[in-house]
XYZ file of C-alpha atoms in Angstrom:
129
model
C -32.074 1.711 145.072
C -32.444 -1.771 143.869
C -33.083 -4.928 145.749
C -29.360 -5.521 146.335
C -29.054 -2.131 147.967
C -31.821 -2.777 150.234
C -30.497 -6.219 151.323
C -27.076 -4.604 151.863
C -28.555 -1.965 153.968
C -30.512 -4.569 156.022
C -27.424 -6.597 156.612
C -25.195 -3.615 157.563
C -28.034 -2.299 159.866
C -28.468 -5.723 161.514
C -24.607 -6.221 161.956
C -24.243 -2.624 163.521
C -27.186 -3.337 165.702
C -25.749 -6.648 167.018
C -22.410 -5.097 167.521
C -23.761 -2.068 169.425
C -26.235 -4.371 171.533
C -23.149 -5.654 173.326
C -22.013 -2.065 174.539
C -24.942 0.312 174.222
C -28.415 -1.185 173.961
C -30.183 2.173 173.295
C -27.892 2.801 170.313
C -28.593 -0.545 168.888
C -32.219 0.072 168.919
C -31.782 3.446 167.396
C -29.609 1.805 164.521
C -32.400 -0.850 164.055
C -35.261 1.671 163.804
C -33.338 3.836 161.342
C -32.431 0.979 159.115
C -36.139 -0.221 159.228
C -37.305 3.312 158.333
C -34.811 3.706 155.432
C -35.788 0.201 154.031
C -39.462 1.338 154.455
C -38.874 4.726 152.427
C -37.153 2.721 149.634
C -40.013 0.317 149.471
C -42.481 3.139 149.347
C -40.494 4.772 146.390
C -40.633 1.533 144.506
C -44.498 1.177 145.143
C -45.283 4.389 143.311
C -45.498 2.779 139.708
C -47.445 -0.100 141.058
C -50.034 2.118 142.501
C -50.230 4.225 139.343
C -50.815 0.940 137.312
C -53.322 -0.205 139.693
C -55.235 3.137 139.368
C -55.139 2.751 135.648
C -56.613 -0.859 135.995
C -59.098 0.305 138.449
C -60.408 3.172 136.197
C -60.637 0.841 133.257
C -62.182 -2.164 135.067
C -65.668 -3.360 134.408
C -65.903 -4.861 137.886
C -67.925 -3.430 140.719
C -66.043 -0.203 141.819
C -66.751 -0.578 145.341
C -64.768 -3.743 145.867
C -61.284 -2.373 144.934
C -61.035 0.255 147.504
C -61.896 -2.134 150.239
C -59.290 -4.492 148.943
C -56.602 -1.801 148.831
C -57.390 -0.530 152.371
C -57.258 -4.060 153.665
C -53.826 -4.679 152.044
C -52.650 -1.398 153.559
C -53.746 -2.289 156.953
C -52.143 -5.782 156.639
C -48.768 -4.146 155.769
C -48.947 -1.626 158.445
C -49.966 -4.183 161.017
C -47.214 -6.479 160.111
C -44.652 -3.793 160.276
C -45.793 -2.343 163.617
C -45.917 -5.934 165.125
C -42.557 -6.789 163.816
C -41.072 -3.636 165.297
C -42.860 -4.372 168.689
C -41.392 -7.912 168.600
C -37.892 -6.712 167.771
C -38.127 -4.369 170.753
C -38.935 -7.392 172.923
C -42.713 -6.631 173.440
C -44.354 -9.658 171.939
C -47.603 -9.032 174.024
C -48.009 -5.701 172.434
C -47.247 -7.120 168.985
C -50.061 -9.577 169.426
C -52.506 -6.896 170.459
C -51.486 -4.841 167.304
C -52.033 -7.824 165.151
C -55.552 -8.370 166.763
C -56.317 -4.718 165.943
C -55.322 -5.141 162.479
C -57.571 -8.245 161.978
C -60.471 -6.504 163.580
C -59.899 -3.336 161.377
C -59.907 -5.609 158.104
C -63.043 -7.153 159.373
C -64.810 -3.747 159.774
C -63.727 -2.467 156.485
C -64.986 -5.640 154.828
C -68.418 -5.742 156.423
C -70.144 -4.084 153.386
C -69.021 -6.820 151.239
C -70.325 -9.431 153.694
C -73.594 -7.460 153.651
C -73.704 -7.633 149.845
C -72.766 -11.302 149.742
C -75.466 -12.150 152.170
C -78.164 -10.005 150.157
C -77.227 -11.740 146.952
C -77.462 -15.297 148.665
C -80.934 -14.190 150.105
C -82.136 -13.135 146.619
C -81.015 -16.484 145.104
C -82.696 -18.424 147.744
C -86.012 -16.441 147.370
C -86.021 -16.947 143.677
C-alpha cells in the first residue's frame, strides 16, 4: 500500500471514530486502535527494504561498529515511545503518556551510556597528552 492508501485509511478511520463517538464511545476507541494498528503494519512492511539497506551499509562501513547498534536501538525506542504516548493521549490519558515519554528518554539515556563513557575517555586522553 502506498502513501495515498495509508492516508485514506487514516482519514476513513478517523471519520468513523468521530461518528461512532457520538453513539458508542467503546466502538470508536476500537475503530481508532484498529486503524492505528493497520497503518503501523503497513509502515513496518515499508521499513523492510530500508532496514536491509542499512544492514548493507553497516556491514561495509569503516566506522566503529559499536555505535550503529546503539543508534538503531535509540531510534526504535523513540518510535515506540511516540506511538505509545500518542495512543495514551488519544485515550485521554495524558498523565500516562508523559510517564511513557519519560521512560523512553531514560531508556535512550541508558543505552547511550557506553558512548558517553567512550567520549569521556577520549577527552581525558586528549587532556593528558
